[in-house]
Amino acid sequence: MSKQRIVVLTGAGISAESGISTFRDSGGLWEKHDIMDVATPQAFERDPALVIEFYNQRRKQLYEVEPNEAHYALVELEKYYDVRIITQNVDDLHERAGSTQVMHLHGELKKVRSTADEQLVYTLDGWELRLGDTCEKGSQLRPHIVWFGEPVDMIPLAAELSSTADVFVIIGTSLNVYPAAGLVDYVRPGTPVYLIDPGPMQVSHIPRLTLIREKAGTGTKKLLKELMP
Ligand code: APR
């Protein structure tokens, strides 16, 4: 018999216990940096060095952290389910934990791409991108990140995937950023939805919801208990 499919939407909260700051919690990244200065195409045009440095620091940190038990819990689930992860995170902690099916909606920190041809994507060697580093066509490389104001190219695929879920799970996202936050609207009527997040959020619009108001580590343990055959 083929396995049932669990589609998991993750956000910054699943990596919080690995030591990576979230964006909108108190002390989060968007409290320390203005989105308009570091995470828009206009910012990159105005001051590419500042934007490159912002992502260099985040990339450097990524080499210093490890996946946590929530990432590993999703790997464990693969024994019993066809687990498809849709992540808003640009870290690679799902992959390093061992998850085999991971879709990155907002790009990947360890990758860079050409400013002349977005199809030219490279895995950066080490943490540091420099102003003056160029693609094979000679144009400046930029972080492979979906900035505010840029289209989220993976959304049609992610929406299609969400509509095939037998179970939909949301972990560690404030559901503030669209279109990612709207993916839950694509689940088929009657599909059970689990949400693991310790924060307050508006969830009254989500039908058949089981809310686990806990951090990702303990919350995913409960989820495993619930979903293990
Ligand atoms: N475990 C689980 N959830 C946690 C934890 C934890 N230990 N700590 C915090 N959280 C929750 C918060 O309660 C909040 O709901 O994680 C969520 C983090 O929300 P945001 O900071 O808004 O992050 P996210 O939803 O991933 O942001 C979406 O915004 O800036 C962009 O592109 C960026 O992908 C990002 C997008």
PDB file of C-alpha atoms and ligand atoms in Angstrom:
ATOM      1  CA  MET A   1       0.000   0.000   0.000  1.00  0.00           C
ATOM      2  CA  SER A   2       1.330   3.429  -0.825  1.00  0.00           C
ATOM      3  CA  LYS A   3       2.111   5.706   2.078  1.00  0.00           C
ATOM      4  CA  GLN A   4      -0.174   8.558   3.058  1.00  0.00           C
ATOM      5  CA  ARG A   5       1.221  11.972   2.262  1.00  0.00           C
ATOM      6  CA  ILE A   6       2.076  14.564   4.897  1.00  0.00           C
ATOM      7  CA  VAL A   7       2.831  18.039   3.599  1.00  0.00           C
ATOM      8  CA  VAL A   8       4.709  20.172   6.133  1.00  0.00           C
ATOM      9  CA  LEU A   9       5.023  23.945   5.875  1.00  0.00           C
ATOM     10  CA  THR A  10       7.900  25.208   8.003  1.00  0.00           C
ATOM     11  CA  GLY A  11       9.076  28.671   8.990  1.00  0.00           C
ATOM     12  CA  ALA A  12      11.830  30.254  11.028  1.00  0.00           C
ATOM     13  CA  GLY A  13      10.473  28.818  14.293  1.00  0.00           C
ATOM     14  CA  ILE A  14      11.589  25.278  13.442  1.00  0.00           C
ATOM     15  CA  SER A  15      15.194  26.454  13.317  1.00  0.00           C
ATOM     16  CA  ALA A  16      14.954  28.661  16.432  1.00  0.00           C
ATOM     17  CA  GLU A  17      16.118  25.887  18.761  1.00  0.00           C
ATOM     18  CA  SER A  18      19.174  25.431  16.523  1.00  0.00           C
ATOM     19  CA  GLY A  19      20.099  29.017  17.397  1.00  0.00           C
ATOM     20  CA  ILE A  20      18.913  30.861  14.296  1.00  0.00           C
ATOM     21  CA  SER A  21      16.837  33.976  15.054  1.00  0.00           C
ATOM     22  CA  THR A  22      13.319  34.214  13.764  1.00  0.00           C
ATOM     23  CA  PHE A  23      12.248  37.389  11.961  1.00  0.00           C
ATOM     24  CA  ARG A  24       9.290  38.823  13.844  1.00  0.00           C
ATOM     25  CA  ASP A  25       9.672  37.619  17.441  1.00  0.00           C
ATOM     26  CA  SER A  26      11.064  40.080  19.938  1.00  0.00           C
ATOM     27  CA  GLY A  27      14.807  40.268  19.271  1.00  0.00           C
ATOM     28  CA  GLY A  28      14.163  38.883  15.777  1.00  0.00           C
ATOM     29  CA  LEU A  29      16.076  39.827  12.637  1.00  0.00           C
ATOM     30  CA  TRP A  30      13.564  42.415  11.442  1.00  0.00           C
ATOM     31  CA  GLU A  31      13.895  44.252  14.739  1.00  0.00           C
ATOM     32  CA  LYS A  32      17.634  44.632  14.161  1.00  0.00           C
ATOM     33  CA  HIS A  33      17.560  45.308  10.425  1.00  0.00           C
ATOM     34  CA  ASP A  34      15.175  47.236   8.239  1.00  0.00           C
ATOM     35  CA  ILE A  35      13.708  44.961   5.575  1.00  0.00           C
ATOM     36  CA  MET A  36      13.949  47.836   3.099  1.00  0.00           C
ATOM     37  CA  ASP A  37      17.710  48.096   3.693  1.00  0.00           C
ATOM     38  CA  VAL A  38      18.651  44.450   3.289  1.00  0.00           C
ATOM     39  CA  ALA A  39      15.915  42.347   1.733  1.00  0.00           C
ATOM     40  CA  THR A  40      14.625  44.075  -1.388  1.00  0.00           C
ATOM     41  CA  PRO A  41      15.957  44.366  -4.958  1.00  0.00           C
ATOM     42  CA  GLN A  42      16.082  48.150  -4.434  1.00  0.00           C
ATOM     43  CA  ALA A  43      18.345  47.699  -1.421  1.00  0.00           C
ATOM     44  CA  PHE A  44      20.700  45.561  -3.501  1.00  0.00           C
ATOM     45  CA  GLU A  45      20.804  48.217  -6.238  1.00  0.00           C
ATOM     46  CA  ARG A  46      21.429  50.999  -3.729  1.00  0.00           C
ATOM     47  CA  ASP A  47      23.988  49.282  -1.524  1.00  0.00           C
ATOM     48  CA  PRO A  48      24.983  45.819  -2.729  1.00  0.00           C
ATOM     49  CA  ALA A  49      27.853  45.597  -0.233  1.00  0.00           C
ATOM     50  CA  LEU A  50      25.485  46.007   2.723  1.00  0.00           C
ATOM     51  CA  VAL A  51      23.055  43.407   1.405  1.00  0.00           C
ATOM     52  CA  ILE A  52      25.827  40.938   0.586  1.00  0.00           C
ATOM     53  CA  GLU A  53      27.282  41.402   4.073  1.00  0.00           C
ATOM     54  CA  PHE A  54      23.896  40.814   5.722  1.00  0.00           C
ATOM     55  CA  TYR A  55      23.550  37.464   3.972  1.00  0.00           C
ATOM     56  CA  ASN A  56      27.244  36.621   4.490  1.00  0.00           C
ATOM     57  CA  GLN A  57      26.725  36.898   8.230  1.00  0.00           C
ATOM     58  CA  ARG A  58      23.681  34.679   8.103  1.00  0.00           C
ATOM     59  CA  ARG A  59      25.499  32.159   5.906  1.00  0.00           C
ATOM     60  CA  LYS A  60      28.453  32.154   8.254  1.00  0.00           C
ATOM     61  CA  GLN A  61      26.131  31.408  11.173  1.00  0.00           C
ATOM     62  CA  LEU A  62      24.570  28.543   9.258  1.00  0.00           C
ATOM     63  CA  TYR A  63      27.937  26.758   9.287  1.00  0.00           C
ATOM     64  CA  GLU A  64      27.960  27.036  13.095  1.00  0.00           C
ATOM     65  CA  VAL A  65      24.549  25.492  13.829  1.00  0.00           C
ATOM     66  CA  GLU A  66      23.058  22.015  13.628  1.00  0.00           C
ATOM     67  CA  PRO A  67      19.604  20.610  12.957  1.00  0.00           C
ATOM     68  CA  ASN A  68      17.485  20.134  16.097  1.00  0.00           C
ATOM     69  CA  GLU A  69      15.068  17.443  17.210  1.00  0.00           C
ATOM     70  CA  ALA A  70      12.184  18.970  15.272  1.00  0.00           C
ATOM     71  CA  HIS A  71      14.090  18.596  11.990  1.00  0.00           C
ATOM     72  CA  TYR A  72      14.929  15.001  12.963  1.00  0.00           C
ATOM     73  CA  ALA A  73      11.314  14.245  13.892  1.00  0.00           C
ATOM     74  CA  LEU A  74      10.285  15.036  10.315  1.00  0.00           C
ATOM     75  CA  VAL A  75      12.934  12.605   9.074  1.00  0.00           C
ATOM     76  CA  GLU A  76      11.532   9.938  11.422  1.00  0.00           C
ATOM     77  CA  LEU A  77       8.066  10.476   9.935  1.00  0.00           C
ATOM     78  CA  GLU A  78       9.414   9.412   6.519  1.00  0.00           C
ATOM     79  CA  LYS A  79       9.485   5.810   7.790  1.00  0.00           C
ATOM     80  CA  TYR A  80       5.709   5.801   7.802  1.00  0.00           C
ATOM     81  CA  TYR A  81       4.604   8.607   5.500  1.00  0.00           C
ATOM     82  CA  ASP A  82       5.435  10.234   2.209  1.00  0.00           C
ATOM     83  CA  VAL A  83       6.679  13.476   3.803  1.00  0.00           C
ATOM     84  CA  ARG A  84       6.967  16.578   1.632  1.00  0.00           C
ATOM     85  CA  ILE A  85       8.447  19.661   3.233  1.00  0.00           C
ATOM     86  CA  ILE A  86       7.705  23.131   1.948  1.00  0.00           C
ATOM     87  CA  THR A  87       9.976  25.511   3.816  1.00  0.00           C
ATOM     88  CA  GLN A  88      10.132  29.273   3.944  1.00  0.00           C
ATOM     89  CA  ASN A  89      13.560  28.902   5.511  1.00  0.00           C
ATOM     90  CA  VAL A  90      16.722  29.590   3.580  1.00  0.00           C
ATOM     91  CA  ASP A  91      18.825  27.381   5.868  1.00  0.00           C
ATOM     92  CA  ASP A  92      19.658  23.780   4.925  1.00  0.00           C
ATOM     93  CA  LEU A  93      18.819  22.176   8.282  1.00  0.00           C
ATOM     94  CA  HIS A  94      16.042  19.962   6.885  1.00  0.00           C
ATOM     95  CA  GLU A  95      18.456  18.507   4.335  1.00  0.00           C
ATOM     96  CA  ARG A  96      21.251  18.117   6.874  1.00  0.00           C
ATOM     97  CA  ALA A  97      18.881  16.273   9.220  1.00  0.00           C
ATOM     98  CA  GLY A  98      18.111  13.868   6.361  1.00  0.00           C
ATOM     99  CA  SER A  99      14.737  14.915   4.947  1.00  0.00           C
ATOM    100  CA  THR A 100      14.620  13.793   1.338  1.00  0.00           C
ATOM    101  CA  GLN A 101      11.884  15.995  -0.163  1.00  0.00           C
ATOM    102  CA  VAL A 102      12.385  19.669   0.599  1.00  0.00           C
ATOM    103  CA  MET A 103      11.074  22.593  -1.437  1.00  0.00           C
ATOM    104  CA  HIS A 104      12.533  26.019  -0.644  1.00  0.00           C
ATOM    105  CA  LEU A 105      10.026  28.785  -1.279  1.00  0.00           C
ATOM    106  CA  HIS A 106      12.265  31.723  -0.413  1.00  0.00           C
ATOM    107  CA  GLY A 107      15.609  30.554  -1.761  1.00  0.00           C
ATOM    108  CA  GLU A 108      18.683  29.016  -0.196  1.00  0.00           C
ATOM    109  CA  LEU A 109      21.382  30.766   1.762  1.00  0.00           C
ATOM    110  CA  LYS A 110      24.217  28.566   0.541  1.00  0.00           C
ATOM    111  CA  LYS A 111      23.408  29.332  -3.090  1.00  0.00           C
ATOM    112  CA  VAL A 112      24.074  32.438  -5.161  1.00  0.00           C
ATOM    113  CA  ARG A 113      22.954  33.383  -8.600  1.00  0.00           C
ATOM    114  CA  SER A 114      23.781  35.613 -11.523  1.00  0.00           C
ATOM    115  CA  THR A 115      22.256  39.095 -11.646  1.00  0.00           C
ATOM    116  CA  ALA A 116      22.134  38.799 -15.450  1.00  0.00           C
ATOM    117  CA  ASP A 117      20.568  35.340 -15.789  1.00  0.00           C
ATOM    118  CA  GLU A 118      18.568  33.946 -12.894  1.00  0.00           C
ATOM    119  CA  GLN A 119      18.944  30.421 -14.248  1.00  0.00           C
ATOM    120  CA  LEU A 120      22.641  30.531 -13.372  1.00  0.00           C
ATOM    121  CA  VAL A 121      22.597  29.315  -9.778  1.00  0.00           C
ATOM    122  CA  TYR A 122      25.721  28.158  -7.946  1.00  0.00           C
ATOM    123  CA  THR A 123      26.460  26.635  -4.557  1.00  0.00           C
ATOM    124  CA  LEU A 124      28.865  29.018  -2.878  1.00  0.00           C
ATOM    125  CA  ASP A 125      32.142  27.581  -1.681  1.00  0.00           C
ATOM    126  CA  GLY A 126      32.235  28.665   1.979  1.00  0.00           C
ATOM    127  CA  TRP A 127      30.287  31.487   3.582  1.00  0.00           C
ATOM    128  CA  GLU A 128      31.586  34.578   1.890  1.00  0.00           C
ATOM    129  CA  LEU A 129      30.216  36.207  -1.243  1.00  0.00           C
ATOM    130  CA  ARG A 130      32.198  39.280  -2.303  1.00  0.00           C
ATOM    131  CA  LEU A 131      31.361  42.319  -4.337  1.00  0.00           C
ATOM    132  CA  GLY A 132      33.188  41.546  -7.594  1.00  0.00           C
ATOM    133  CA  ASP A 133      32.434  37.797  -7.570  1.00  0.00           C
ATOM    134  CA  THR A 134      30.882  37.119 -10.945  1.00  0.00           C
ATOM    135  CA  CYS A 135      28.994  34.428 -12.846  1.00  0.00           C
ATOM    136  CA  GLU A 136      30.338  32.754 -15.973  1.00  0.00           C
ATOM    137  CA  LYS A 137      28.849  35.591 -18.022  1.00  0.00           C
ATOM    138  CA  GLY A 138      30.761  38.172 -16.011  1.00  0.00           C
ATOM    139  CA  SER A 139      27.918  39.699 -14.000  1.00  0.00           C
ATOM    140  CA  GLN A 140      27.839  40.177 -10.229  1.00  0.00           C
ATOM    141  CA  LEU A 141      26.539  37.282  -8.162  1.00  0.00           C
ATOM    142  CA  ARG A 142      23.737  37.900  -5.645  1.00  0.00           C
ATOM    143  CA  PRO A 143      22.273  35.844  -2.813  1.00  0.00           C
ATOM    144  CA  HIS A 144      19.823  33.186  -4.074  1.00  0.00           C
ATOM    145  CA  ILE A 145      17.054  34.613  -1.903  1.00  0.00           C
ATOM    146  CA  VAL A 146      13.534  35.695  -2.772  1.00  0.00           C
ATOM    147  CA  TRP A 147      13.446  39.306  -1.612  1.00  0.00           C
ATOM    148  CA  PHE A 148      10.351  41.294  -0.716  1.00  0.00           C
ATOM    149  CA  GLY A 149       8.720  42.437  -3.938  1.00  0.00           C
ATOM    150  CA  GLU A 150      10.057  39.495  -5.954  1.00  0.00           C
ATOM    151  CA  PRO A 151       7.827  36.698  -7.232  1.00  0.00           C
ATOM    152  CA  VAL A 152       7.778  33.386  -5.366  1.00  0.00           C
ATOM    153  CA  ASP A 153       8.259  31.120  -8.363  1.00  0.00           C
ATOM    154  CA  MET A 154       7.710  27.898  -6.427  1.00  0.00           C
ATOM    155  CA  ILE A 155       4.197  28.819  -5.284  1.00  0.00           C
ATOM    156  CA  PRO A 156       2.216  27.050  -8.038  1.00  0.00           C
ATOM    157  CA  LEU A 157       4.097  23.814  -7.314  1.00  0.00           C
ATOM    158  CA  ALA A 158       3.704  24.279  -3.562  1.00  0.00           C
ATOM    159  CA  ALA A 159      -0.030  24.932  -3.928  1.00  0.00           C
ATOM    160  CA  GLU A 160      -0.425  21.821  -6.077  1.00  0.00           C
ATOM    161  CA  LEU A 161       1.496  19.786  -3.514  1.00  0.00           C
ATOM    162  CA  SER A 162      -0.626  21.158  -0.657  1.00  0.00           C
ATOM    163  CA  SER A 163      -3.756  20.014  -2.468  1.00  0.00           C
ATOM    164  CA  THR A 164      -2.443  16.430  -2.427  1.00  0.00           C
ATOM    165  CA  ALA A 165      -1.901  16.315   1.361  1.00  0.00           C
ATOM    166  CA  ASP A 166      -3.621  13.642   3.452  1.00  0.00           C
ATOM    167  CA  VAL A 167      -2.357  15.519   6.508  1.00  0.00           C
ATOM    168  CA  PHE A 168      -1.059  19.112   6.531  1.00  0.00           C
ATOM    169  CA  VAL A 169       1.335  20.307   9.220  1.00  0.00           C
ATOM    170  CA  ILE A 170       2.495  23.867   9.912  1.00  0.00           C
ATOM    171  CA  ILE A 171       5.524  24.465  12.144  1.00  0.00           C
ATOM    172  CA  GLY A 172       7.038  27.710  13.406  1.00  0.00           C
ATOM    173  CA  THR A 173       5.707  30.372  11.121  1.00  0.00           C
ATOM    174  CA  SER A 174       3.829  33.538  12.011  1.00  0.00           C
ATOM    175  CA  LEU A 175       1.777  33.124   8.804  1.00  0.00           C
ATOM    176  CA  ASN A 176       2.424  36.781   8.112  1.00  0.00           C
ATOM    177  CA  VAL A 177       4.020  36.472   4.718  1.00  0.00           C
ATOM    178  CA  TYR A 178       2.011  35.694   1.606  1.00  0.00           C
ATOM    179  CA  PRO A 179       1.775  33.801  -0.634  1.00  0.00           C
ATOM    180  CA  ALA A 180       3.296  31.116   1.661  1.00  0.00           C
ATOM    181  CA  ALA A 181       0.742  31.759   4.408  1.00  0.00           C
ATOM    182  CA  GLY A 182      -2.063  31.026   1.945  1.00  0.00           C
ATOM    183  CA  LEU A 183      -0.920  27.483   1.139  1.00  0.00           C
ATOM    184  CA  VAL A 184      -3.178  26.025   3.830  1.00  0.00           C
ATOM    185  CA  ASP A 185      -6.128  27.252   1.758  1.00  0.00           C
ATOM    186  CA  TYR A 186      -5.229  24.665  -0.889  1.00  0.00           C
ATOM    187  CA  VAL A 187      -5.679  21.610   1.336  1.00  0.00           C
ATOM    188  CA  ARG A 188      -8.654  19.471   0.397  1.00  0.00           C
ATOM    189  CA  PRO A 189     -11.751  19.891   2.568  1.00  0.00           C
ATOM    190  CA  GLY A 190     -11.631  17.440   5.470  1.00  0.00           C
ATOM    191  CA  THR A 191      -7.830  17.232   5.590  1.00  0.00           C
ATOM    192  CA  PRO A 192      -6.544  17.312   9.177  1.00  0.00           C
ATOM    193  CA  VAL A 193      -4.219  20.249   9.861  1.00  0.00           C
ATOM    194  CA  TYR A 194      -1.747  20.435  12.766  1.00  0.00           C
ATOM    195  CA  LEU A 195      -0.046  23.657  13.792  1.00  0.00           C
ATOM    196  CA  ILE A 196       2.957  23.699  16.107  1.00  0.00           C
ATOM    197  CA  ASP A 197       3.940  27.154  17.338  1.00  0.00           C
ATOM    198  CA  PRO A 198       4.206  28.693  20.814  1.00  0.00           C
ATOM    199  CA  GLY A 199       3.187  32.148  19.603  1.00  0.00           C
ATOM    200  CA  PRO A 200      -0.211  33.805  19.377  1.00  0.00           C
ATOM    201  CA  MET A 201      -1.628  33.858  15.890  1.00  0.00           C
ATOM    202  CA  GLN A 202      -4.886  34.096  14.024  1.00  0.00           C
ATOM    203  CA  VAL A 203      -5.919  30.572  13.113  1.00  0.00           C
ATOM    204  CA  SER A 204      -9.695  30.716  13.191  1.00  0.00           C
ATOM    205  CA  HIS A 205      -9.750  30.497   9.385  1.00  0.00           C
ATOM    206  CA  ILE A 206      -8.096  27.057   9.373  1.00  0.00           C
ATOM    207  CA  PRO A 207     -10.632  24.200   9.446  1.00  0.00           C
ATOM    208  CA  ARG A 208      -9.997  20.836  11.184  1.00  0.00           C
ATOM    209  CA  LEU A 209      -7.064  22.341  13.092  1.00  0.00           C
ATOM    210  CA  THR A 210      -5.235  20.731  15.988  1.00  0.00           C
ATOM    211  CA  LEU A 211      -3.219  23.453  17.649  1.00  0.00           C
ATOM    212  CA  ILE A 212      -0.063  22.425  19.499  1.00  0.00           C
ATOM    213  CA  ARG A 213       1.062  25.597  21.222  1.00  0.00           C
ATOM    214  CA  GLU A 214       4.610  24.478  21.920  1.00  0.00           C
ATOM    215  CA  LYS A 215       8.117  24.932  20.676  1.00  0.00           C
ATOM    216  CA  ALA A 216       9.035  22.858  17.654  1.00  0.00           C
ATOM    217  CA  GLY A 217      11.110  20.310  19.613  1.00  0.00           C
ATOM    218  CA  THR A 218       8.440  19.228  22.091  1.00  0.00           C
ATOM    219  CA  GLY A 219       5.610  19.944  19.662  1.00  0.00           C
ATOM    220  CA  THR A 220       6.938  17.573  17.010  1.00  0.00           C
ATOM    221  CA  LYS A 221       7.333  14.837  19.649  1.00  0.00           C
ATOM    222  CA  LYS A 222       3.600  15.134  20.319  1.00  0.00           C
ATOM    223  CA  LEU A 223       2.922  15.131  16.601  1.00  0.00           C
ATOM    224  CA  LEU A 224       4.907  11.914  16.166  1.00  0.00           C
ATOM    225  CA  LYS A 225       2.923  10.244  18.940  1.00  0.00           C
ATOM    226  CA  GLU A 226      -0.291  11.313  17.262  1.00  0.00           C
ATOM    227  CA  LEU A 227       0.652  10.239  13.757  1.00  0.00           C
ATOM    228  CA  MET A 228       2.666   7.079  14.333  1.00  0.00           C
ATOM    229  CA  PRO A 229       0.696   4.009  13.336  1.00  0.00           C
TER     230      PRO A 229
HETATM  231  N1  APR B   1       9.458  26.557  17.921  1.00  0.00           N
HETATM  232  C1  APR B   1       8.426  26.774  17.067  1.00  0.00           C
HETATM  233  N2  APR B   1       8.042  28.001  16.707  1.00  0.00           N
HETATM  234  C2  APR B   1       8.707  29.051  17.201  1.00  0.00           C
HETATM  235  C3  APR B   1       9.790  28.907  18.097  1.00  0.00           C
HETATM  236  C4  APR B   1      10.165  27.577  18.464  1.00  0.00           C
HETATM  237  N3  APR B   1      11.167  27.325  19.294  1.00  0.00           N
HETATM  238  N4  APR B   1      10.241  30.146  18.411  1.00  0.00           N
HETATM  239  C5  APR B   1       9.473  31.015  17.743  1.00  0.00           C
HETATM  240  N5  APR B   1       8.542  30.368  17.018  1.00  0.00           N
HETATM  241  C6  APR B   1       7.509  30.892  16.122  1.00  0.00           C
HETATM  242  C7  APR B   1       6.966  32.253  16.479  1.00  0.00           C
HETATM  243  O1  APR B   1       5.929  32.147  17.444  1.00  0.00           O
HETATM  244  C8  APR B   1       6.459  32.746  15.121  1.00  0.00           C
HETATM  245  O2  APR B   1       5.115  32.352  14.909  1.00  0.00           O
HETATM  246  O3  APR B   1       8.083  31.032  14.853  1.00  0.00           O
HETATM  247  C9  APR B   1       7.357  32.008  14.119  1.00  0.00           C
HETATM  248  C10 APR B   1       8.356  32.893  13.428  1.00  0.00           C
HETATM  249  O4  APR B   1       7.691  33.819  12.625  1.00  0.00           O
HETATM  250  P1  APR B   1       8.515  34.791  11.669  1.00  0.00           P
HETATM  251  O5  APR B   1       9.662  35.381  12.401  1.00  0.00           O
HETATM  252  O6  APR B   1       7.539  35.727  11.052  1.00  0.00           O
HETATM  253  O7  APR B   1       9.132  33.792  10.568  1.00  0.00           O
HETATM  254  P2  APR B   1       8.436  33.180   9.286  1.00  0.00           P
HETATM  255  O8  APR B   1       6.982  32.992   9.496  1.00  0.00           O
HETATM  256  O9  APR B   1       9.248  32.006   8.884  1.00  0.00           O
HETATM  257  O10 APR B   1       8.659  34.337   8.243  1.00  0.00           O
HETATM  258  C11 APR B   1       8.235  34.173   6.929  1.00  0.00           C
HETATM  259  O11 APR B   1       9.267  36.234   6.329  1.00  0.00           O
HETATM  260  O12 APR B   1      10.997  37.757   6.322  1.00  0.00           O
HETATM  261  C12 APR B   1      10.426  36.720   5.698  1.00  0.00           C
HETATM  262  O13 APR B   1      11.445  35.500   4.042  1.00  0.00           O
HETATM  263  C13 APR B   1      11.338  35.569   5.429  1.00  0.00           C
HETATM  264  O14 APR B   1      10.757  33.242   5.168  1.00  0.00           O
HETATM  265  C14 APR B   1      10.593  34.388   5.984  1.00  0.00           C
HETATM  266  C15 APR B   1       9.158  34.875   5.976  1.00  0.00           C
END
